[in-house]
């Protein structure tokens, strides 16, 4: 569950970066909208709801990808670089494996290199955000290193009514 929540949050951050890049003219074709169009065959033309369906499908995919990482990590904290690499792997799997066969995008090798910069950067941010959220949502578990080291708890404070044994009172 934490992975799905982290994936949804990471998708919101990803989407904000993508919208900023789109406004700057850096974003190429938008796979979520194209996926929504394919998912609803027999529709003669695009409707205003396609954007909403694209957004929903993107958040579902982001949450599912986050849940997968949550399951694979078996409750352990995940190093941030591993999350960043996971984001890159999700980009690669989508842009090379999933989307070309279903017709939403051509293979990455057929898209201008400059059109990959923003999606790759967004997925790196997505993976980083996912791991930060996932680690934050998980309860602290002591690591083997923590168990080997003595605890550094604050010294006990004495209640004013208690007499100090060291003073012999």
Backbone as JSON, one array per atom type, in Angstrom:
{
  "sequence": "XXXXXXXXXXXXXXXXXXXXXXXXXXXXXXXXXXXXXXXXXXXXXXXXXXXXXXXXXXXXXXXXXXXXXXXXXXXXXXXXXXXXXXXXXXXXXXXXXXXXXXXXXXXXXXXXXXXXXXXXXXXXXXXXXXXXXXXXXXXXXXXXXXXXXXXXXXXXXXXXXXXXXXXXX",
  "N": [[0.83, -1.19, 0.0], [1.95, 1.22, 0.8], [3.77, 1.61, -1.26], [2.1, 2.07, -3.46], [0.86, 4.45, -2.67], [3.14, 6.09, -2.49], [3.9, 5.92, -5.19], [1.75, 7.22, -6.44], [2.03, 9.81, -5.37], [4.6, 10.4, -6.35], [4.0, 10.4, -9.05], [2.44, 12.67, -9.23], [4.38, 14.65, -8.77], [6.06, 14.12, -10.93], [4.24, 14.74, -12.99], [3.9, 17.49, -12.63], [6.46, 18.4, -13.31], [6.5, 17.56, -15.97], [4.39, 19.09, -17.06], [5.44, 21.66, -16.81], [7.63, 21.4, -18.52], [6.27, 20.9, -20.9], [4.96, 23.33, -21.32], [7.2, 24.8, -21.87], [7.81, 23.84, -24.31], [9.22, 21.45, -24.53], [8.27, 18.89, -24.48], [7.39, 15.94, -26.13], [5.26, 13.67, -27.88], [2.37, 12.7, -25.99], [2.08, 9.99, -24.11], [0.09, 9.05, -22.12], [-2.44, 10.16, -22.93], [-2.7, 9.06, -25.44], [-2.79, 6.37, -24.82], [-5.21, 6.22, -23.44], [-6.95, 6.73, -25.57], [-6.6, 4.43, -27.12], [-7.46, 2.5, -25.37], [-10.17, 2.74, -25.41], [-11.7, 1.55, -27.74], [-13.36, 2.0, -30.93], [-14.36, 4.49, -30.75], [-15.24, 7.3, -32.53], [-14.03, 9.85, -32.57], [-11.8, 12.03, -30.79], [-12.53, 13.06, -27.48], [-13.32, 15.61, -25.02], [-12.95, 14.34, -22.62], [-10.81, 12.63, -22.9], [-8.36, 13.64, -21.99], [-8.67, 13.57, -19.22], [-9.01, 10.8, -18.85], [-6.5, 9.98, -19.69], [-4.91, 11.14, -17.7], [-5.83, 9.78, -15.43], [-5.15, 7.13, -16.13], [-2.38, 7.38, -16.16], [-1.78, 7.96, -13.47], [-2.7, 5.6, -12.31], [-0.92, 3.75, -13.45], [1.49, 4.79, -12.41], [1.05, 4.45, -9.64], [0.78, 1.66, -9.56], [3.33, 0.87, -10.43], [4.83, 1.91, -8.35], [3.8, 0.38, -6.24], [4.76, -2.11, -7.0], [7.55, -1.78, -6.6], [7.46, -1.36, -3.87], [6.61, -3.91, -3.0], [8.73, -5.49, -3.94], [10.82, -4.58, -2.38], [10.42, -5.61, 0.1], [9.66, -4.39, 2.55], [11.95, -3.11, 3.45], [14.12, -0.26, 3.88], [14.92, 1.81, 1.11], [17.72, 2.64, -0.83], [18.26, 5.92, -2.13], [19.58, 6.26, -4.71], [18.92, 3.8, -5.89], [16.18, 4.03, -6.24], [16.13, 6.11, -8.1], [17.33, 4.83, -10.27], [15.38, 2.9, -10.67], [13.28, 4.49, -11.58], [14.35, 5.2, -14.07], [14.38, 2.66, -15.23], [11.63, 2.16, -15.36], [10.89, 4.1, -17.23], [12.3, 3.13, -19.48], [11.16, 0.57, -19.8], [8.53, 1.28, -20.41], [8.75, 3.01, -22.68], [10.22, 1.49, -24.48], [9.33, -1.12, -24.26], [6.49, -1.44, -23.57], [4.8, 0.61, -24.78], [5.43, 0.93, -27.66], [4.52, -1.59, -28.92], [1.72, -1.45, -28.48], [1.02, 0.71, -29.9], [1.07, 3.38, -29.04], [3.31, 4.98, -28.97], [6.17, 5.44, -31.07], [9.08, 3.24, -31.19], [11.7, 4.09, -28.87], [14.09, 4.53, -30.19], [13.33, 5.66, -32.59], [12.55, 8.2, -32.06], [13.43, 11.61, -31.87], [16.46, 12.38, -30.21], [16.52, 14.65, -28.56], [13.93, 14.78, -27.67], [13.79, 12.94, -25.69], [14.93, 13.88, -23.39], [13.38, 15.38, -21.43], [11.3, 13.43, -20.68], [12.96, 11.35, -19.66], [14.36, 12.69, -17.59], [12.15, 13.38, -16.02], [11.25, 10.85, -15.24], [13.45, 10.0, -13.75], [13.24, 11.81, -11.63], [10.73, 10.97, -10.74], [11.29, 8.33, -9.79], [13.1, 8.93, -7.73], [11.5, 10.52, -6.03], [9.55, 8.62, -5.43], [10.99, 6.72, -3.87], [11.82, 8.32, -1.72], [9.32, 9.0, -0.63], [8.3, 6.43, -0.08], [10.18, 5.44, 1.78], [9.73, 7.28, 3.8], [7.09, 6.74, 4.51], [7.25, 4.25, 5.63], [7.55, 2.48, 8.7], [10.13, 3.11, 11.08], [12.64, 0.77, 11.15], [14.97, -1.04, 12.99], [18.27, -1.39, 11.79], [20.73, -3.98, 11.09], [23.14, -2.79, 11.86], [22.29, -0.84, 13.68], [21.39, -2.48, 15.75], [23.74, -3.58, 16.68], [25.08, -1.5, 17.84], [25.34, 0.34, 20.91], [22.56, 1.83, 22.62], [21.91, 5.3, 22.66], [20.41, 6.79, 24.67], [18.64, 9.5, 26.22], [19.69, 10.68, 29.43], [18.04, 9.59, 32.42], [15.72, 11.7, 33.95], [15.43, 13.23, 37.13], [12.78, 13.27, 39.36], [11.56, 16.09, 41.18], [10.78, 15.49, 43.84], [12.11, 13.21, 44.48], [14.87, 11.81, 46.26], [18.32, 12.26, 45.93], [20.37, 9.58, 45.55], [23.09, 9.54, 45.44], [23.92, 11.65, 46.94], [23.44, 10.9, 49.45], [21.09, 11.43, 50.76]],
  "CA": [[0.0, 0.0, 0.0], [2.83, 2.39, 0.85], [4.34, 1.79, -2.59], [1.07, 2.68, -4.31], [0.74, 5.86, -2.25], [4.36, 6.77, -2.96], [3.84, 6.0, -6.65], [0.8, 8.28, -6.79], [2.68, 11.09, -5.04], [5.68, 10.6, -7.31], [3.39, 10.73, -10.34], [2.04, 14.09, -9.17], [5.61, 15.44, -8.95], [6.42, 13.88, -12.33], [3.3, 15.48, -13.84], [4.22, 18.92, -12.52], [7.66, 18.64, -14.13], [6.13, 17.4, -17.38], [3.59, 20.25, -17.48], [6.37, 22.79, -16.98], [8.38, 21.13, -19.75], [5.35, 21.05, -22.03], [4.8, 24.77, -21.54], [8.45, 25.29, -22.44], [7.96, 23.25, -25.64], [10.19, 20.38, -24.48], [7.63, 17.58, -24.42], [6.91, 15.39, -27.4], [3.94, 13.03, -27.77], [1.95, 12.37, -24.62], [1.58, 8.61, -24.09], [-1.15, 8.76, -21.39], [-3.62, 10.5, -23.72], [-2.79, 8.1, -26.54], [-3.2, 5.09, -24.24], [-6.64, 6.33, -23.17], [-7.64, 6.6, -26.84], [-6.55, 3.03, -27.54], [-8.23, 1.7, -24.4], [-11.59, 2.88, -25.7], [-11.85, 1.37, -29.19], [-14.65, 2.23, -31.53], [-14.77, 5.89, -30.62], [-14.92, 7.94, -33.8], [-13.19, 11.04, -32.45], [-11.36, 12.34, -29.43], [-13.45, 13.92, -26.74], [-12.64, 16.37, -23.98], [-12.65, 13.44, -21.52], [-9.59, 11.86, -23.12], [-7.31, 14.16, -21.13], [-8.91, 13.04, -17.88], [-8.7, 9.37, -18.88], [-5.05, 9.88, -19.76], [-4.38, 11.45, -16.38], [-6.17, 8.66, -14.54], [-4.33, 5.97, -16.5], [-1.01, 7.65, -15.77], [-1.69, 7.8, -12.01], [-2.84, 4.17, -12.02], [0.35, 3.12, -13.8], [2.49, 5.24, -11.43], [0.77, 3.78, -8.36], [1.09, 0.23, -9.72], [4.79, 0.74, -10.47], [5.29, 2.15, -6.98], [3.43, -0.79, -5.45], [5.7, -3.17, -7.36], [8.8, -1.55, -5.88], [7.17, -1.61, -2.46], [6.61, -5.36, -2.79], [10.08, -6.03, -4.17], [11.76, -4.16, -1.32], [10.04, -6.39, 1.28], [9.59, -3.59, 3.77], [13.24, -2.51, 3.8], [14.35, 1.08, 3.35], [15.54, 1.71, -0.21], [18.64, 3.75, -1.1], [17.74, 6.86, -3.14], [20.05, 5.95, -6.08], [18.18, 2.66, -6.42], [14.91, 4.57, -6.7], [16.39, 6.86, -9.33], [17.54, 3.81, -11.31], [14.07, 2.28, -10.91], [12.57, 5.44, -12.43], [14.88, 5.04, -15.43], [13.92, 1.37, -15.72], [10.21, 2.31, -15.71], [10.87, 4.82, -18.51], [12.77, 2.24, -20.53], [10.15, -0.48, -20.01], [7.38, 1.86, -21.07], [9.05, 3.57, -23.99], [10.77, 0.48, -25.37], [8.64, -2.4, -24.17], [5.04, -1.43, -23.5], [4.06, 1.52, -25.67], [5.51, 0.68, -29.11], [3.64, -2.65, -29.44], [0.29, -1.12, -28.47], [0.82, 1.79, -30.86], [0.96, 4.73, -28.46], [4.55, 5.69, -29.31], [7.15, 4.63, -31.8], [10.2, 2.88, -30.32], [12.53, 5.23, -28.47], [15.14, 4.75, -31.19], [12.77, 6.41, -33.7], [12.2, 9.54, -31.58], [14.6, 12.47, -31.76], [17.12, 12.31, -28.92], [16.16, 15.8, -27.74], [12.6, 14.55, -27.11], [13.92, 12.0, -24.57], [15.52, 14.53, -22.22], [12.38, 15.65, -20.4], [10.72, 12.2, -20.1], [13.96, 10.64, -18.84], [14.56, 13.48, -16.36], [10.93, 13.25, -15.22], [11.23, 9.51, -14.64], [14.47, 9.99, -12.69], [12.61, 12.51, -10.51], [9.67, 10.09, -10.25], [11.89, 7.26, -8.99], [13.66, 9.52, -6.52], [10.37, 10.89, -5.19], [8.93, 7.38, -4.97], [11.77, 6.13, -2.77], [11.74, 9.22, -0.56], [7.98, 8.83, -0.04], [8.19, 5.07, 0.44], [10.97, 5.36, 3.01], [9.08, 8.11, 4.82], [5.85, 6.1, 4.92], [7.54, 3.01, 6.35], [8.01, 2.69, 10.08], [11.56, 2.9, 11.28], [13.04, -0.55, 11.61], [16.41, -1.02, 13.24], [19.11, -2.15, 10.87], [21.71, -4.78, 11.85], [24.12, -1.88, 12.45], [21.67, -0.24, 14.85], [21.32, -3.49, 16.82], [25.09, -3.84, 17.19], [25.56, -0.32, 18.56], [24.55, 0.62, 22.11], [21.6, 2.92, 22.54], [22.33, 6.58, 23.25], [19.19, 7.43, 25.15], [18.85, 10.62, 27.13], [19.72, 10.21, 30.82], [16.78, 9.73, 33.12], [15.63, 12.91, 34.77], [14.97, 12.96, 38.47], [11.62, 14.03, 39.8], [12.0, 16.94, 42.29], [10.49, 14.9, 45.15], [13.01, 12.09, 44.74], [16.13, 12.19, 46.89], [19.47, 11.78, 45.17], [21.09, 8.55, 46.29], [24.52, 9.83, 45.48], [24.17, 12.67, 47.98], [23.2, 10.27, 50.73], [19.89, 11.99, 51.39]],
  "C": [[0.88, 1.26, 0.0], [3.46, 2.67, -0.52], [3.36, 2.45, -3.54], [0.88, 4.15, -3.96], [1.95, 6.65, -2.71], [4.37, 6.93, -4.46], [2.89, 7.09, -7.13], [1.39, 9.66, -6.52], [3.8, 11.41, -6.04], [5.14, 10.97, -8.69], [2.9, 12.18, -10.36], [3.26, 14.99, -9.38], [6.08, 15.33, -10.4], [5.54, 14.74, -13.26], [3.56, 16.97, -13.8], [5.44, 19.26, -13.37], [7.33, 18.54, -15.61], [5.31, 18.58, -17.89], [4.48, 21.47, -17.7], [7.18, 22.61, -18.26], [7.53, 21.28, -20.99], [5.15, 22.52, -22.36], [6.04, 25.39, -22.16], [8.71, 24.7, -23.83], [8.95, 22.09, -25.68], [9.58, 18.98, -24.54], [7.11, 17.18, -25.78], [5.53, 14.81, -27.24], [3.64, 12.64, -26.34], [1.34, 10.98, -24.59], [0.29, 8.43, -23.3], [-2.42, 9.06, -22.2], [-3.8, 9.5, -24.86], [-3.23, 6.73, -26.03], [-4.7, 5.11, -23.97], [-7.44, 6.18, -24.46], [-7.68, 5.17, -27.35], [-7.42, 2.17, -26.65], [-9.73, 1.76, -24.67], [-11.83, 2.76, -27.2], [-13.27, 1.65, -29.66], [-15.14, 3.66, -31.39], [-14.33, 6.63, -31.87], [-14.0, 9.15, -33.68], [-12.81, 11.23, -30.99], [-12.39, 13.25, -28.77], [-12.67, 14.64, -25.65], [-12.29, 15.48, -22.78], [-11.39, 12.63, -21.69], [-8.44, 12.34, -22.24], [-7.45, 13.63, -19.72], [-8.6, 11.56, -17.82], [-7.19, 9.15, -18.94], [-4.41, 10.13, -18.4], [-4.63, 10.31, -15.41], [-5.3, 7.45, -14.84], [-2.88, 6.16, -16.08], [-0.82, 7.48, -14.26], [-1.84, 6.33, -11.62], [-1.54, 3.44, -12.32], [1.44, 3.51, -12.8], [2.29, 4.57, -10.08], [1.11, 2.29, -8.44], [2.6, 0.0, -9.74], [5.4, 0.98, -9.09], [4.98, 0.96, -6.08], [4.37, -1.96, -5.74], [7.02, -2.99, -6.62], [8.6, -1.78, -4.39], [7.18, -3.1, -2.13], [8.01, -5.96, -2.93], [11.05, -5.69, -3.04], [11.46, -4.83, 0.02], [10.12, -5.6, 2.59], [10.89, -2.93, 4.2], [13.33, -1.09, 3.24], [15.17, 0.93, 2.06], [16.49, 2.88, -0.4], [18.1, 4.62, -2.25], [18.28, 6.55, -4.54], [19.33, 4.76, -6.7], [16.81, 3.11, -6.94], [15.05, 5.34, -8.0], [16.58, 5.9, -10.5], [16.22, 3.12, -11.66], [13.23, 3.19, -11.81], [13.03, 5.34, -13.87], [14.41, 3.72, -16.04], [12.44, 1.42, -16.13], [10.08, 3.06, -17.04], [11.22, 3.87, -19.65], [11.72, 1.17, -20.85], [8.94, 0.06, -20.75], [7.67, 2.28, -22.5], [9.65, 2.57, -24.97], [9.94, -0.8, -25.38], [7.14, -2.33, -24.3], [4.38, -0.61, -24.61], [4.24, 1.28, -27.16], [4.6, -0.44, -29.61], [2.15, -2.29, -29.43], [-0.02, 0.11, -29.32], [0.69, 3.18, -30.29], [2.18, 5.59, -28.76], [5.39, 4.81, -30.21], [8.26, 4.22, -30.82], [11.08, 4.09, -30.02], [13.6, 5.54, -29.5], [14.65, 5.57, -32.39], [12.34, 7.83, -33.31], [13.48, 10.34, -31.45], [15.16, 12.44, -30.33], [16.7, 13.46, -28.0], [14.78, 15.62, -27.09], [12.63, 13.55, -25.94], [14.35, 12.7, -23.28], [14.49, 14.74, -21.12], [11.74, 14.38, -19.85], [11.71, 11.43, -19.23], [14.18, 11.38, -17.53], [13.34, 13.36, -15.44], [10.84, 11.89, -14.54], [12.31, 9.36, -13.57], [13.92, 10.68, -11.44], [11.51, 11.64, -9.9], [10.24, 9.01, -9.34], [12.47, 7.76, -7.69], [12.55, 9.88, -5.54], [9.68, 9.65, -4.62], [9.67, 6.81, -3.77], [11.73, 7.02, -1.53], [10.39, 9.06, 0.15], [7.84, 7.45, 0.61], [8.97, 4.93, 1.75], [10.33, 6.16, 4.14], [7.82, 7.44, 5.36], [6.08, 4.83, 5.75], [7.97, 3.32, 7.78], [9.5, 2.41, 10.17], [11.8, 1.49, 11.8], [14.53, -0.5, 11.88], [17.15, -1.89, 12.22], [20.05, -3.01, 11.69], [22.77, -3.9, 12.51], [23.57, -1.24, 13.71], [21.65, -1.21, 16.03], [22.68, -3.73, 17.45], [25.62, -2.68, 18.03], [24.71, -0.09, 19.8], [23.65, 1.82, 21.91], [22.15, 4.15, 23.23], [21.09, 7.34, 23.68], [19.55, 8.57, 26.09], [18.86, 10.1, 28.57], [18.37, 10.46, 31.48], [16.8, 11.0, 33.95], [15.0, 12.55, 36.11], [13.79, 13.85, 38.79], [12.04, 14.85, 41.02], [11.76, 16.34, 43.67], [11.43, 13.74, 45.51], [14.3, 12.59, 45.36], [17.25, 11.56, 46.09], [20.25, 10.8, 46.05], [22.55, 8.87, 46.42], [24.87, 10.87, 46.55], [23.91, 12.12, 49.38], [21.98, 10.81, 51.44], [18.79, 10.99, 51.46]]
}
